[in-house]
Coordinates of C-alpha atoms in Angstrom, one line a residue:
X3 CA 0.0 0.0 0.0
X4 CA 3.1 2.2 0.0
X5 CA 2.2 3.6 -3.4
X6 CA -1.5 3.9 -2.7
X7 CA -3.3 6.9 -1.2
X8 CA -4.1 6.0 2.4
X9 CA -6.9 7.8 4.3
X10 CA -6.6 7.6 8.0
X11 CA -9.9 7.9 9.9
X12 CA -8.5 7.3 13.3
X13 CA -10.2 9.0 16.3
X14 CA -6.8 9.8 17.8
X15 CA -4.0 9.9 17.6
X16 CA -5.2 11.1 14.3
X17 CA -4.0 12.3 10.9
X18 CA -1.7 15.4 11.0
X19 CA -1.3 17.8 8.1
X20 CA 1.2 16.5 5.6
X21 CA 2.8 19.9 5.4
X22 CA 3.4 19.8 9.2
X23 CA 5.0 16.4 9.1
X24 CA 7.2 17.4 6.2
X25 CA 8.5 20.5 8.1
X26 CA 9.1 18.5 11.2
X27 CA 11.1 15.9 9.2
X28 CA 13.2 18.7 7.6
X29 CA 13.9 20.1 11.1
X30 CA 14.4 16.8 12.9
X31 CA 18.2 17.0 13.2
X32 CA 18.7 20.8 13.2
X33 CA 16.1 23.2 14.3
X34 CA 16.7 26.6 12.6
X35 CA 20.5 26.3 12.6
X36 CA 20.7 25.5 16.3
X37 CA 22.5 22.3 15.7
X38 CA 20.0 20.5 17.8
X39 CA 16.8 18.5 17.4
X40 CA 13.8 19.9 19.3
X41 CA 13.9 16.6 21.2
X42 CA 17.4 17.5 22.6
X43 CA 16.7 21.1 23.7
X44 CA 16.6 22.3 27.3
X45 CA 13.1 23.3 28.1
X46 CA 14.4 26.5 29.7
X47 CA 16.8 27.3 26.9
X48 CA 16.2 30.2 24.4
X49 CA 15.4 27.9 21.5
X50 CA 12.5 26.0 23.2
X51 CA 11.4 29.2 25.0
X52 CA 10.9 30.7 21.5
X53 CA 9.0 27.6 20.3
X54 CA 6.7 27.4 23.3
X55 CA 6.0 31.2 23.4
X56 CA 5.2 31.3 19.6
X57 CA 2.9 28.3 20.0
X58 CA 1.0 30.1 22.8
X59 CA 0.9 33.4 20.8
X60 CA -0.5 31.6 17.6
X61 CA -3.1 29.8 19.6
X62 CA -4.2 33.1 21.1
X63 CA -4.5 34.5 17.6
X64 CA -6.6 31.6 16.4
X65 CA -9.1 31.8 19.3
X66 CA -8.8 35.5 20.1
X67 CA -7.7 34.7 23.6
X68 CA -7.2 37.8 25.8
X69 CA -4.7 38.1 28.7
X70 CA -7.7 37.5 31.0
X71 CA -7.0 33.8 30.3
X72 CA -3.9 31.8 30.9
X73 CA -2.9 29.3 28.2
X74 CA -1.1 26.2 29.3
X75 CA 0.4 23.1 27.6
X76 CA 0.1 20.3 30.1
X77 CA 0.5 16.5 30.3
X78 CA -1.8 13.6 30.9
X79 CA -4.4 14.1 28.2
X80 CA -8.1 14.9 28.8
X81 CA -8.3 11.9 31.0
X82 CA -5.9 13.4 33.5
X83 CA -7.9 16.7 33.4
X84 CA -10.9 14.7 34.7
X85 CA -9.0 14.8 38.0
X86 CA -7.0 18.0 37.5
X87 CA -10.1 20.1 36.9
X88 CA -11.8 19.3 40.2
X89 CA -8.5 19.5 42.1
X90 CA -8.2 23.1 40.9
X91 CA -11.7 24.4 40.6
X92 CA -13.9 22.5 43.1
X93 CA -13.0 24.9 45.9
X94 CA -13.2 28.0 43.7
X95 CA -16.6 28.9 45.3
X96 CA -17.7 28.5 49.0
X97 CA -20.1 25.6 48.4
X98 CA -17.3 23.3 47.1
X99 CA -19.6 21.6 44.6
X100 CA -19.5 21.0 40.9
X101 CA -22.1 20.2 38.3
X102 CA -21.7 17.7 35.5
X103 CA -23.7 17.0 32.3
X104 CA -23.4 13.4 31.2
X105 CA -23.9 12.9 27.4
X106 CA -21.8 9.9 26.7
X107 CA -18.8 7.7 27.7
X108 CA -16.3 10.5 28.1
X109 CA -18.4 12.8 30.2
X110 CA -19.5 9.9 32.3
X111 CA -15.8 9.2 33.0
X112 CA -15.3 12.9 33.9
X113 CA -18.2 12.8 36.3
X114 CA -17.1 9.6 38.0
X115 CA -13.5 10.8 38.4
X116 CA -14.5 14.2 39.8
X117 CA -16.6 12.5 42.5
X118 CA -13.3 11.2 44.0
X119 CA -12.4 14.8 45.0
X120 CA -15.6 16.3 46.3
X121 CA -19.3 16.7 45.9
X122 CA -20.5 16.6 42.3
X123 CA -24.1 16.9 41.1
X124 CA -25.6 15.4 37.9
X125 CA -27.2 18.1 36.0
X126 CA -28.8 15.8 33.4
X127 CA -28.0 12.6 31.6
X128 CA -28.8 10.9 28.3
X129 CA -27.8 7.4 29.5
X130 CA -31.2 5.9 28.8
X131 CA -33.4 5.3 25.8
X132 CA -35.6 8.3 24.9
X133 CA -38.4 8.9 22.5
X134 CA -38.3 12.3 20.9
X135 CA -41.0 13.4 18.3
X136 CA -41.9 9.8 17.7
X137 CA -38.4 8.6 17.2
X138 CA -36.6 6.3 19.7
X139 CA -33.0 7.2 20.5
X140 CA -30.6 4.9 22.3
X141 CA -28.5 6.0 25.3
X142 CA -25.9 8.6 24.4
X143 CA -27.6 9.5 21.1
X144 CA -29.8 12.4 22.2
X145 CA -29.4 15.6 24.3
X146 CA -31.5 16.3 27.3
X147 CA -33.4 19.6 26.7
X148 CA -31.6 22.5 28.3
X149 CA -34.8 23.4 30.2
X150 CA -34.5 20.1 32.1
X151 CA -31.0 20.7 33.4
X152 CA -30.8 21.0 37.1
X153 CA -27.9 23.5 37.6
X154 CA -26.9 24.5 41.1
X155 CA -26.4 28.3 41.2
X156 CA -23.7 27.8 43.9
X157 CA -21.7 25.3 41.9
X158 CA -18.0 26.1 41.4
X159 CA -18.3 25.1 37.7
X160 CA -20.5 23.3 35.2
X161 CA -18.6 20.6 33.2
X162 CA -19.7 19.8 29.7
X163 CA -18.1 17.5 27.1
X164 CA -19.0 19.4 24.0
X165 CA -18.1 16.5 21.6
X166 CA -18.3 12.9 22.5
X167 CA -15.6 11.2 20.5
X168 CA -17.0 7.7 20.9
X169 CA -20.7 8.4 20.6
X170 CA -20.5 11.2 18.0
X171 CA -22.8 13.7 19.8
X172 CA -21.7 17.3 19.6
X173 CA -23.0 20.4 21.4
X174 CA -21.8 23.1 19.1
X175 CA -22.8 26.0 21.3
X176 CA -23.1 25.3 25.1
X177 CA -25.8 27.4 26.8
X178 CA -24.6 30.4 28.8
X179 CA -24.9 29.9 32.6
X180 CA -27.2 32.9 32.7
X181 CA -29.7 31.1 30.5
X182 CA -29.6 28.2 33.0
X183 CA -30.4 30.4 36.0
X184 CA -26.8 30.2 37.3
X185 CA -25.0 33.3 35.9
X186 CA -22.1 33.0 38.4
X187 CA -21.3 29.4 37.5
X188 CA -18.4 29.2 35.0
X189 CA -18.4 26.6 32.3
X190 CA -15.7 24.0 32.2
X191 CA -15.6 22.6 28.7
X192 CA -13.9 19.4 27.4
X193 CA -13.6 20.3 23.8
X194 CA -11.0 17.6 22.9
X195 CA -12.3 16.1 19.7
X196 CA -13.6 19.3 18.0
X197 CA -11.0 21.7 19.3
X198 CA -9.9 24.1 16.5
X199 CA -12.4 22.7 14.1
X200 CA -14.6 25.8 14.3
X201 CA -14.5 29.3 16.0
X202 CA -15.0 29.1 19.8
X203 CA -15.9 32.1 22.0
X204 CA -13.5 31.6 24.9
X205 CA -15.1 34.3 26.9
X206 CA -18.2 32.2 27.4
X207 CA -16.3 29.7 29.6
X208 CA -14.1 29.7 32.7
X209 CA -12.1 26.7 31.6
X210 CA -11.5 25.0 28.3
X211 CA -9.3 21.9 27.8
X212 CA -8.5 19.6 25.0
X213 CA -6.2 16.6 24.3
X214 CA -4.1 17.7 21.3
X215 CA -4.2 14.4 19.4
X216 CA -7.3 15.2 17.4
X217 CA -6.9 18.5 15.7
X218 CA -4.1 20.3 17.5
X219 CA -1.1 18.0 17.3
X220 CA 0.2 14.6 18.6
X221 CA -0.5 12.8 21.8
X222 CA 1.4 13.9 24.8
X223 CA 0.1 17.5 25.3
X224 CA -3.1 18.9 26.7
X225 CA -4.2 22.5 25.9
X226 CA -5.7 24.2 28.9
X227 CA -7.2 27.7 28.8
X228 CA -8.4 29.1 32.1
X229 CA -9.7 32.4 33.3
X230 CA -7.1 33.9 35.6
X231 CA -9.6 34.6 38.4
X232 CA -10.0 30.9 38.7
X233 CA -6.3 30.3 39.4
X234 CA -5.1 29.8 43.0
X235 CA -7.9 27.6 44.3
X236 CA -6.3 24.2 44.1
X237 CA -7.0 21.7 46.8
X238 CA -4.2 20.9 49.2
X239 CA -4.0 17.4 47.8
X240 CA -3.4 18.7 44.2
X241 CA 0.1 17.8 43.0
X242 CA 2.2 21.0 42.5
X243 CA 2.8 20.1 38.8
X244 CA -0.9 20.0 38.2
X245 CA -1.7 23.3 40.0
X246 CA -2.9 25.6 37.3
X247 CA -1.4 28.6 39.2
X248 CA 2.1 27.1 39.1
X249 CA 1.9 26.1 35.5
X250 CA 0.5 29.4 34.4
X251 CA 3.1 31.4 36.3
X252 CA 5.9 29.5 34.5
X253 CA 4.1 29.6 31.1
X254 CA 3.9 25.8 30.8
X255 CA 7.5 25.2 32.0
X256 CA 7.0 24.6 35.8
X257 CA 8.6 21.2 35.1
X258 CA 9.8 19.6 31.9
X259 CA 6.8 19.8 29.5
X260 CA 6.1 17.5 26.5
X261 CA 8.5 19.6 24.4
X262 CA 8.4 17.9 21.1
X263 CA 4.6 17.6 21.2
X264 CA 4.3 21.3 21.9
X265 CA 6.6 22.0 18.9
X266 CA 4.3 20.0 16.6
X267 CA 1.3 21.8 18.0
X268 CA 3.0 25.1 17.2
X269 CA 3.5 23.9 13.6
X270 CA -0.2 22.9 13.4
X271 CA -1.3 26.3 14.7
X272 CA 0.8 28.0 12.0
X273 CA -0.7 25.7 9.4
X274 CA -4.3 26.6 10.6
X275 CA -3.5 30.3 10.4
X276 CA -2.2 29.8 6.8
X277 CA -5.4 28.0 5.9
X278 CA -7.4 31.1 6.9
X279 CA -8.0 30.4 10.5
X280 CA -10.9 28.6 12.2
X281 CA -13.7 30.2 10.1
X282 CA -12.2 28.6 7.0
X283 CA -11.7 25.3 8.8
X284 CA -15.3 25.3 9.8
X285 CA -16.5 25.7 6.2
X286 CA -14.3 22.8 5.1
X287 CA -15.5 20.6 8.0
X288 CA -19.1 21.4 7.2
X289 CA -18.6 20.2 3.7
X290 CA -17.0 17.0 4.7
X291 CA -19.6 16.2 7.4
X292 CA -22.5 17.0 5.0
X293 CA -21.1 14.7 2.3
X294 CA -20.7 11.8 4.7
X295 CA -24.0 12.1 6.5
X296 CA -25.8 12.5 3.2
X297 CA -24.4 9.2 2.0
X298 CA -25.4 7.5 5.2
X299 CA -28.9 9.0 5.2
X300 CA -29.6 8.2 1.6
X301 CA -29.0 4.5 2.3
X302 CA -31.0 1.9 4.1
X303 CA -27.9 -0.2 4.4
X304 CA -26.1 2.1 6.9
X305 CA -27.5 4.0 9.9
X306 CA -26.3 6.9 12.2
X307 CA -28.5 7.0 15.3
X308 CA -27.6 10.4 16.7
X309 CA -30.3 13.1 17.1
X310 CA -29.8 15.1 13.9
X311 CA -29.3 18.5 15.6
X312 CA -26.4 17.1 17.6
X313 CA -24.5 15.1 15.1
X314 CA -20.8 15.6 15.4
X315 CA -18.9 17.0 12.4
X316 CA -15.7 15.3 13.6
X317 CA -16.7 11.8 14.7
X318 CA -19.3 10.0 12.6
X319 CA -20.3 6.6 14.0
X320 CA -22.5 4.3 11.9
X321 CA -23.7 0.7 11.8
X322 CA -24.3 -1.7 8.9
X323 CA -27.9 -3.0 8.5
X324 CA -26.3 -6.5 8.6
X325 CA -23.7 -6.6 11.3
X326 CA -22.4 -10.0 10.1
X327 CA -20.8 -7.9 7.3
X328 CA -18.7 -5.8 9.6
X329 CA -15.5 -7.8 9.2
X330 CA -15.8 -7.9 5.4
X331 CA -16.5 -4.1 5.4
X332 CA -13.3 -3.3 7.3
X333 CA -11.2 -5.7 5.2
X334 CA -12.5 -4.2 2.0
X335 CA -11.9 -0.7 3.3
X336 CA -8.3 -1.4 4.1
X337 CA -7.8 -2.9 0.6
X338 CA -8.7 0.5 -0.9
X339 CA -6.7 2.6 1.6
X340 CA -9.4 3.5 4.1
X341 CA -8.1 2.7 7.5
X342 CA -9.1 3.0 11.2
X343 CA -12.8 2.8 10.6
X344 CA -13.6 0.2 13.3
X345 CA -15.9 1.7 15.9
X346 CA -15.0 1.9 19.6
X347 CA -15.3 -1.4 21.4
X348 CA -17.9 0.0 23.7
X349 CA -20.4 0.8 20.9
X350 CA -19.3 -1.4 18.0
X351 CA -20.0 -0.7 14.4
X352 CA -17.9 1.8 12.4
X353 CA -16.6 5.3 13.1
X354 CA -15.1 7.8 10.7
X355 CA -13.2 10.7 12.3
X356 CA -12.8 13.5 9.9
X357 CA -10.7 16.0 11.6
X358 CA -9.1 19.1 10.2
X359 CA -6.2 17.3 8.5
X360 CA -8.6 15.0 6.6
X361 CA -9.1 16.5 3.1
X362 CA -12.5 16.3 1.3
X363 CA -10.9 13.8 -1.1
X364 CA -10.7 11.3 1.8
X365 CA -14.3 11.7 2.6
X366 CA -15.2 11.3 -1.1
X367 CA -13.2 8.1 -1.2
X368 CA -15.1 6.8 1.8
X369 CA -18.5 7.7 0.3
X370 CA -17.5 5.9 -2.9
X371 CA -16.6 2.8 -0.9
X372 CA -19.9 3.0 1.1
X373 CA -21.9 3.0 -2.1
X374 CA -19.8 0.2 -3.7
X375 CA -20.0 -2.0 -0.7
X376 CA -23.7 -1.6 -0.5
X377 CA -24.0 -2.4 -4.2
X378 CA -22.2 -5.6 -3.7
X379 CA -23.8 -6.7 -0.4
X380 CA -27.0 -4.8 -0.1

């Protein structure tokens, strides 16, 4: 398959822009005449200081992040943030409580982890079958109406996973706390799998975090954006390396950071700016998602069960009408260069993740295969 186009639909670590990989390869042994690879640099030396600072500046440009917010590159992925967020924010307000919305596997993990560090309240959940306008949706495939959310006005934060990578449910615009009757409650958003795929109004949240390995870079770094008034509230048991105040003061270099991953993120940020920024990426991502969902919806052979208004643009799960064909579907896909389409083990079926670096040609190749496979086996 070395001479054949290969389209990588992995949910993460995912496809990176070819231009970014080519630049990283060219700079592998000698970054900008320094005589060193980025992998060899001191994290406090002038070379890496420049790399890290430029990455932060470019991310601020992409998202229009003001100095009211700290931008940090941390370790442990979004899974670690499930603990780090409550360790830092649960005591930010006197009640020492947090609210969680559960909309799928990842937010359920966040809720469960946070409960280890204090009192957390379940705002609403979609972990049951629900009938909406005459259609039955399975657990994780629908969004509880906002008016049913039970938000505690005294909560330290309201946690929302805005895109469920496994389930394929996306909340494009989380409701403002004021509309929920809790204007003083900051939003804490896990935006991992649609981060940088569309514009995001940072000012509507107190905290935003994302594992980089979807749209922002390779595995190993987590982007954390936190409003500065929320710094300095870490619980006594919080490790010093995970205290947002410490990391923010040292601009992500409180201890040795994931230096090479930050470098690749910086290249991705520059690539995104070169593409025209997040508004341009949103238009490209809309076109890809529309093409794929249209192919699924036009067929009785495939099915996506997510409530239409909340279908993810990034992660598109689907099942075959005859699940006994799953293995044959995946084998045939690999033969034509379509890889990593197997769904998560917890939900089965298929999943196509179509992040920023996936060009429309990859989606067209998948659509062509869907139609051909149906022709042969439908």
